[in-house]
Coordinates of C-alpha atoms in Angstrom, one line a residue:
M903 CA 119.8 184.6 122.3
N904 CA 117.7 182.7 124.9
M905 CA 117.1 179.0 125.3
R906 CA 113.7 179.3 123.8
T907 CA 115.2 180.7 120.6
D908 CA 117.8 178.0 120.6
Y909 CA 115.1 175.3 120.9
H910 CA 113.2 176.7 117.9
I911 CA 116.5 176.7 115.9
S912 CA 117.1 173.1 116.8
V913 CA 113.6 172.1 115.8
R914 CA 113.9 174.1 112.6
M915 CA 117.3 172.5 111.7
W916 CA 115.8 169.0 112.3
N917 CA 112.8 169.8 110.2
I918 CA 115.1 171.0 107.4
Q919 CA 116.9 167.6 107.5
C920 CA 113.7 165.7 107.4
E921 CA 112.4 167.8 104.6
L922 CA 115.6 167.1 102.6
M923 CA 115.0 163.4 103.0
R924 CA 111.4 163.8 101.8
M925 CA 112.5 165.9 98.9
C926 CA 115.0 163.2 97.9
H927 CA 112.3 160.6 98.1
D928 CA 109.9 162.7 96.0
V929 CA 112.4 163.6 93.4
N930 CA 113.5 160.0 93.0
A931 CA 110.0 158.8 92.8
Y932 CA 109.0 161.4 90.3
M933 CA 112.1 161.3 88.1
K934 CA 112.5 157.5 88.5
V935 CA 116.2 158.1 89.3
P936 CA 117.4 158.7 85.7
T937 CA 120.7 160.1 86.9
F938 CA 121.7 157.0 88.8
N939 CA 120.1 154.5 86.3
L940 CA 118.9 152.3 89.1
T941 CA 116.5 149.4 88.6
Y942 CA 113.2 149.5 90.5
D943 CA 114.4 147.1 93.2
N944 CA 117.6 149.1 93.6
K945 CA 115.7 152.3 94.0
I946 CA 113.6 150.8 96.7
D947 CA 116.7 149.5 98.5
Y948 CA 118.4 152.8 98.1
L949 CA 115.5 154.7 99.7
E950 CA 115.1 152.2 102.5
Q951 CA 118.9 152.5 103.2
A952 CA 118.7 156.2 103.4
M953 CA 115.7 156.1 105.7
N954 CA 117.3 153.5 107.9
I955 CA 120.4 155.6 108.3
T956 CA 118.3 158.6 109.3
E957 CA 116.4 156.6 111.8
K958 CA 119.5 154.9 113.2
Y959 CA 121.3 158.2 113.9
A960 CA 118.3 160.3 114.8
D961 CA 118.9 160.2 118.6
S962 CA 122.6 160.9 118.1
I963 CA 121.9 163.9 115.9
R964 CA 119.4 165.3 118.4
Q965 CA 121.8 164.9 121.2
A966 CA 124.5 166.6 119.2
F967 CA 122.2 169.5 118.5
T968 CA 121.3 169.8 122.2
K969 CA 124.9 169.9 123.3
I970 CA 125.8 172.4 120.7
L971 CA 122.8 174.6 121.5
E972 CA 123.9 174.7 125.1
K973 CA 127.0 176.5 123.8
R974 CA 124.8 178.5 121.4
N975 CA 127.1 177.9 118.4
I976 CA 125.0 178.3 115.3
V977 CA 128.1 178.1 113.0
I978 CA 128.7 174.5 114.2
I979 CA 125.1 173.6 113.7
S980 CA 125.3 174.8 110.1
A981 CA 128.4 172.8 109.6
I982 CA 126.7 169.6 110.8
V983 CA 123.8 170.2 108.5
V984 CA 126.2 170.5 105.6
F985 CA 128.1 167.4 106.8
L986 CA 124.9 165.4 106.9
I987 CA 124.0 166.4 103.3
T988 CA 127.5 165.5 102.1
I989 CA 127.3 162.1 103.8
A990 CA 123.9 161.4 102.1
F991 CA 125.4 162.4 98.7
V992 CA 128.5 160.1 99.2
I993 CA 126.3 157.2 100.3
G994 CA 124.2 157.7 97.2
K995 CA 127.2 157.7 94.9
S996 CA 128.8 154.8 96.6
Y997 CA 125.6 152.8 96.4
N998 CA 125.3 153.6 92.8
K999 CA 128.6 151.9 92.1
N1000 CA 127.0 148.6 93.1
T1001 CA 124.2 148.8 90.5
S1002 CA 124.1 147.3 87.1
Y1003 CA 125.2 150.6 85.4
E1004 CA 128.4 152.1 86.8
M1005 CA 128.6 154.8 84.2
I1006 CA 126.1 157.7 84.1
T1007 CA 125.1 158.4 80.6
K1008 CA 126.1 162.0 80.6
D1009 CA 125.6 162.6 76.9
V1010 CA 122.3 160.7 76.5
S1011 CA 119.0 162.3 77.2
W1012 CA 115.5 160.9 77.0
L1013 CA 114.2 161.2 73.4
K1014 CA 110.6 162.1 72.6
V1015 CA 108.5 162.5 69.4
E1016 CA 107.1 165.9 68.7
S1017 CA 104.9 165.8 65.6
N1018 CA 107.3 164.3 63.0
K1019 CA 110.5 165.1 64.8
I1020 CA 112.7 163.3 67.4
V1021 CA 113.9 165.7 70.0
N1022 CA 115.9 165.6 73.3
N1023 CA 115.1 166.9 76.7
S1024 CA 116.0 170.4 75.6
G1025 CA 113.7 170.3 72.6
E1026 CA 116.6 170.0 70.1
Q1027 CA 116.0 167.8 67.1
I1028 CA 118.1 164.7 67.2
L1029 CA 119.3 162.7 64.2
L1030 CA 120.0 159.1 65.0
K1031 CA 122.9 157.7 63.0
G1032 CA 124.0 154.1 63.5
I1033 CA 124.7 150.6 62.4
S1034 CA 122.7 147.4 63.0
S1035 CA 124.0 144.0 64.0
H1036 CA 123.0 141.0 62.0
G1037 CA 121.2 138.3 64.0
L1038 CA 122.3 138.2 67.6
E1039 CA 121.9 134.4 67.6
W1040 CA 124.8 134.0 65.1
Y1041 CA 127.0 137.1 65.4
S1042 CA 127.0 138.1 69.0
D1043 CA 130.7 137.1 69.4
I1044 CA 131.9 140.1 67.4
L1045 CA 129.7 142.6 69.3
T1046 CA 132.5 143.7 71.7
E1047 CA 133.2 146.8 73.6
N1048 CA 136.2 147.6 71.4
A1049 CA 134.2 147.2 68.3
F1050 CA 131.6 149.6 69.6
K1051 CA 134.3 152.1 70.5
Y1052 CA 135.7 151.8 67.0
L1053 CA 132.3 152.4 65.4
R1054 CA 131.6 155.4 67.7
K1055 CA 135.0 157.0 66.8
E1056 CA 135.6 156.0 63.2
F1057 CA 132.0 155.9 61.9
Q1058 CA 130.7 158.7 64.2
I1059 CA 127.6 156.7 65.2
N1060 CA 125.4 157.6 68.1
T1061 CA 123.1 154.5 67.8
F1062 CA 123.5 150.8 67.5
R1063 CA 120.7 148.4 66.6
I1064 CA 120.6 144.8 67.9
A1065 CA 118.7 142.4 65.7
V1066 CA 116.9 139.5 67.6
Y1067 CA 115.3 137.0 65.3
P1068 CA 112.1 135.2 66.5
G1069 CA 111.4 131.7 65.3
E1070 CA 110.4 128.1 66.2
N1071 CA 113.6 127.6 68.2
F1072 CA 113.5 130.9 70.0
N1073 CA 114.9 130.6 73.5
L1074 CA 114.2 133.6 75.7
E1075 CA 116.8 132.9 78.4
N1076 CA 119.5 132.2 75.9
I1077 CA 118.8 135.4 74.0
K1078 CA 118.8 137.5 77.2
S1079 CA 122.1 136.0 78.2
K1080 CA 123.6 137.3 75.0
L1081 CA 121.6 140.5 74.7
Y1082 CA 122.0 142.1 78.2
P1083 CA 125.8 142.2 78.3
I1084 CA 125.9 143.8 74.9
V1085 CA 123.2 146.4 75.7
D1086 CA 125.0 147.2 79.0
K1087 CA 128.3 147.9 77.1
L1088 CA 126.5 150.2 74.7
I1089 CA 124.9 152.1 77.6
E1090 CA 128.2 152.6 79.2
L1091 CA 129.5 154.0 75.9
D1092 CA 126.7 156.6 75.8
L1093 CA 125.1 155.2 72.7
Y1094 CA 121.4 154.8 71.9
V1095 CA 120.4 151.2 71.6
I1096 CA 117.6 150.0 69.3
I1097 CA 116.4 146.5 70.5
D1098 CA 114.9 145.1 67.3
W1099 CA 112.4 142.2 67.2
H1100 CA 113.6 141.1 63.8
T1101 CA 110.5 139.6 62.2
L1102 CA 111.1 138.6 58.6
E1103 CA 110.4 135.1 57.2
E1104 CA 107.2 134.7 59.2
C1105 CA 105.8 137.8 57.3
D1106 CA 103.1 138.5 59.8
P1107 CA 104.4 139.7 63.2
N1108 CA 101.5 138.0 64.9
V1109 CA 102.9 134.6 64.2
Y1110 CA 105.2 134.7 67.2
I1111 CA 103.3 137.3 69.2
E1112 CA 103.5 135.3 72.5
D1113 CA 107.3 135.2 72.3
S1114 CA 107.2 138.9 71.5
K1115 CA 105.1 139.6 74.6
M1116 CA 107.5 137.7 76.9
F1117 CA 110.6 139.2 75.3
F1118 CA 109.4 142.8 75.6
T1119 CA 108.0 142.3 79.1
D1120 CA 111.4 141.1 80.4
V1121 CA 113.6 143.6 78.4
S1122 CA 111.4 146.6 79.2
K1123 CA 111.5 145.7 82.9
K1124 CA 115.2 145.5 82.9
Y1125 CA 115.8 148.8 81.1
S1126 CA 112.7 150.7 82.3
N1127 CA 114.6 153.8 83.4
I1128 CA 117.4 153.9 80.8
P1129 CA 117.1 156.8 78.3
N1130 CA 119.4 155.0 75.8
I1131 CA 116.8 152.3 74.9
L1132 CA 114.4 152.3 71.9
Y1133 CA 112.2 149.3 71.2
E1134 CA 111.6 148.2 67.6
I1135 CA 108.7 145.8 67.9
C1136 CA 108.6 144.3 64.4
N1137 CA 111.2 144.5 61.7
E1138 CA 109.8 143.9 58.2
P1139 CA 106.1 142.9 57.9
N1140 CA 105.7 141.6 54.4
S1141 CA 103.8 139.7 51.7
N1142 CA 100.1 139.5 51.0
P1143 CA 97.7 139.6 52.9
V1144 CA 99.7 141.3 55.7
T1145 CA 98.4 144.9 55.9
W1146 CA 98.8 147.8 58.3
D1147 CA 95.2 147.9 59.3
D1148 CA 94.5 144.2 59.7
H1149 CA 97.8 142.8 61.0
I1150 CA 100.6 145.3 61.9
K1151 CA 98.6 147.9 63.8
P1152 CA 96.6 145.3 65.9
Y1153 CA 99.9 143.6 66.7
A1154 CA 101.4 146.9 67.8
E1155 CA 98.4 147.7 70.0
K1156 CA 99.0 144.5 71.9
I1157 CA 102.8 145.0 72.4
I1158 CA 103.0 148.7 73.1
P1159 CA 101.0 148.6 76.4
I1160 CA 103.4 145.9 77.6
I1161 CA 106.4 148.1 77.1
R1162 CA 104.6 151.2 78.4
E1163 CA 103.7 149.5 81.6
N1164 CA 107.4 149.2 82.4
S1165 CA 108.9 152.0 80.4
S1166 CA 106.5 154.8 79.9
N1167 CA 109.0 157.3 78.4
S1168 CA 110.8 155.1 75.8
I1169 CA 110.4 155.5 72.1
I1170 CA 108.8 152.6 70.3
I1171 CA 109.4 151.9 66.7
V1172 CA 106.9 150.1 64.5
G1173 CA 107.5 148.4 61.2
T1174 CA 105.4 149.2 58.2
P1175 CA 104.0 147.1 55.3
D1176 CA 105.9 145.6 52.4
Y1177 CA 109.3 145.3 54.1
C1178 CA 108.9 148.8 55.6
K1179 CA 108.6 150.5 52.3
K1180 CA 105.0 151.7 52.7
V1181 CA 105.2 154.0 55.7
N1182 CA 102.4 156.0 54.0
K1183 CA 99.9 153.3 55.0
A1184 CA 100.7 153.9 58.7
A1185 CA 100.5 157.6 58.1
D1186 CA 96.8 157.2 57.0
N1187 CA 95.9 155.4 60.2
P1188 CA 98.5 156.0 62.9
L1189 CA 98.7 154.5 66.3
E1190 CA 97.1 156.5 69.2
Y1191 CA 100.1 156.5 71.4
S1192 CA 102.8 159.0 72.1
N1193 CA 106.5 158.6 71.3
I1194 CA 105.9 156.3 68.3
I1195 CA 108.2 156.2 65.3
Y1196 CA 107.5 154.4 62.1
S1197 CA 110.3 152.5 60.3
V1198 CA 111.3 152.7 56.7
H1199 CA 113.9 150.4 55.0
F1200 CA 115.7 150.8 51.7
Y1201 CA 118.5 149.3 49.8
A1202 CA 120.4 151.7 47.5
G1203 CA 120.5 149.4 44.5
T1204 CA 116.8 148.7 44.5
H1205 CA 114.7 151.5 46.0
G1206 CA 114.3 155.1 45.0
K1207 CA 111.6 157.6 44.2
I1208 CA 108.6 155.6 45.3
V1209 CA 109.9 154.9 48.8
K1210 CA 111.1 158.6 49.1
D1211 CA 107.6 159.8 48.1
N1212 CA 106.1 157.5 50.7
I1213 CA 108.4 159.1 53.3
K1214 CA 107.5 162.6 52.3
Y1215 CA 103.8 161.8 52.5
A1216 CA 104.3 160.4 56.0
L1217 CA 106.1 163.5 57.2
E1218 CA 103.4 165.7 55.7
K1219 CA 100.8 163.7 57.6
G1220 CA 102.8 164.4 60.8
I1221 CA 104.3 161.1 61.8
A1222 CA 107.9 160.5 62.7
V1223 CA 110.0 158.2 60.5
L1224 CA 113.3 156.5 61.1
A1225 CA 115.3 154.4 58.5
T1226 CA 116.1 151.6 60.9
E1227 CA 117.7 149.6 58.1
W1228 CA 119.4 150.7 54.9
G1229 CA 122.0 148.9 52.7
T1230 CA 124.4 149.8 50.0
T1231 CA 123.4 146.9 47.8
I1232 CA 120.2 145.5 46.3
E1233 CA 117.4 144.5 48.6
N1234 CA 118.7 140.9 49.3
G1235 CA 121.7 142.5 51.0
D1236 CA 124.2 141.0 48.6
G1237 CA 126.0 141.8 45.4
K1238 CA 127.8 145.0 44.4
I1239 CA 127.5 148.3 46.2
Y1240 CA 125.8 151.4 44.8
E1241 CA 127.8 154.3 45.9
E1242 CA 126.0 157.2 44.3
S1243 CA 122.6 156.0 45.2
S1244 CA 123.7 155.4 48.8
K1245 CA 125.0 159.0 49.0
Q1246 CA 121.8 160.4 47.4
W1247 CA 119.7 158.5 49.9
I1248 CA 121.6 159.8 52.9
D1249 CA 121.4 163.3 51.6
F1250 CA 117.7 162.9 51.3
L1251 CA 117.3 161.6 54.8
E1252 CA 119.5 164.4 56.3
E1253 CA 117.6 167.1 54.4
N1254 CA 114.4 165.7 56.0
K1255 CA 116.0 165.2 59.5
I1256 CA 115.5 161.5 59.4
G1257 CA 117.9 159.1 61.1
Y1258 CA 119.4 156.1 59.5
I1259 CA 120.9 152.7 60.6
N1260 CA 123.1 150.7 58.2
W1261 CA 122.9 147.0 57.7
S1262 CA 125.0 145.4 58.9
F1263 CA 127.9 145.0 61.4
S1264 CA 128.7 141.4 60.6
N1265 CA 131.3 139.2 59.0
K1266 CA 128.8 137.4 56.9
N1267 CA 129.9 136.8 53.4
E1268 CA 127.5 139.2 51.7
G1269 CA 127.8 142.6 50.0
S1270 CA 126.1 144.7 52.6
A1271 CA 128.3 143.4 55.5
I1272 CA 130.7 145.9 56.9
L1273 CA 133.3 143.3 57.7
T1274 CA 134.9 140.6 55.6
D1275 CA 134.4 137.0 56.5
K1276 CA 138.0 136.8 57.6
Y1277 CA 137.2 139.0 60.6
T1278 CA 137.0 137.5 64.1
K1279 CA 136.7 139.1 67.5
E1280 CA 140.4 138.4 68.1
K1281 CA 141.2 141.0 65.4
E1282 CA 139.1 143.8 67.1
Q1283 CA 142.2 146.0 67.5
V1284 CA 142.7 146.2 63.7
I1285 CA 139.1 146.3 62.5
H1286 CA 140.0 148.8 59.8
K1287 CA 142.0 146.1 58.0
Y1288 CA 138.8 144.0 57.6
L1289 CA 136.4 146.6 56.2
T1290 CA 134.5 145.5 53.1
E1291 CA 133.8 147.9 50.2
S1292 CA 130.5 148.5 51.8
G1293 CA 132.1 149.2 55.2
K1294 CA 134.5 151.7 53.7
L1295 CA 131.7 153.4 51.8
V1296 CA 129.5 153.7 54.9
Q1297 CA 132.4 155.0 56.9
K1298 CA 133.1 157.6 54.2
I1299 CA 129.4 158.7 54.1
Y1300 CA 129.1 158.8 57.9
N1301 CA 132.2 161.0 58.1
K1302 CA 130.9 163.4 55.4
G1303 CA 133.4 162.2 52.8
E1304 CA 136.5 162.5 55.0

């Protein structure tokens, strides 16, 4: 082996290292670093750090290659290349520990909508099964990590919905200070998170549209590269004259682009008319965006065949449906529970591969609450002692009667 050959080997090894760096950059840029769950700023810092390290040690690496080539030891050259790749990997993992999300969501993949189905990255149909909070403004104290672990294990949930109520006294910074720590805990626990803009009393979602724009701008920026997050942009449009064509769809067409600008892959859930009972109206004039799900709500003591027929119609028209709120009581969320009707509803949803989210994980003194009003966060180690009749029924249904 002559020196000319040695020189070409050196150049080739150096080019391989540079190509590896470019590949890392391209892959991170294309994939938006889903594995590391970095924010945009963190990704830029990460890439700059990697490039700075390469530049800093470039001369030393070249000198090392030169000295080794003088001894014509290709084995050592290969060892150095492996060492450099290992160092880059360790730096990446170490840097990741300083980001907002220390835990990689191993069991959570990006979801997407294909026709009327929700599927994962492998194309497998996914059924979202979960529970909703009551209003974050009033019940955030009981939304603890141990509570979520309990629900994941004992209720077999894979999704948690967080209800954020708009209104005249809405304070964005205050809401974010409560919302973000809770969302982060759910992400670390590998749960899907529905961030719900819980419109209700205002009837028309356009009433607080400016607050909605600010809210979804900030939240979608923060969680832009997180596969766990789904955005529910309006809860229950209701009353006359609020219609799909004139009010709800135009509202959605203003909010969806805001989220898409920051989070192009996330699923967006849109409420439907008459407290989300008339999903058929959306099916007749669907939104022209991808990854859209239309919500349906029902309460076992009130709703039956009519709402089920609307759901069947929507599926036949090819849109995806998710029951983002269901209750064991009548539609006001209070009173006695309806066990048989609740079971029949869940059977219907599962037969049609439709996910469902129960209302609600709260200690409010009402029939649909999962917890009694005696429950406090200090009792999170013995949650099972504070389940209401509704809570026990939901647990039974979610565990297939066990």
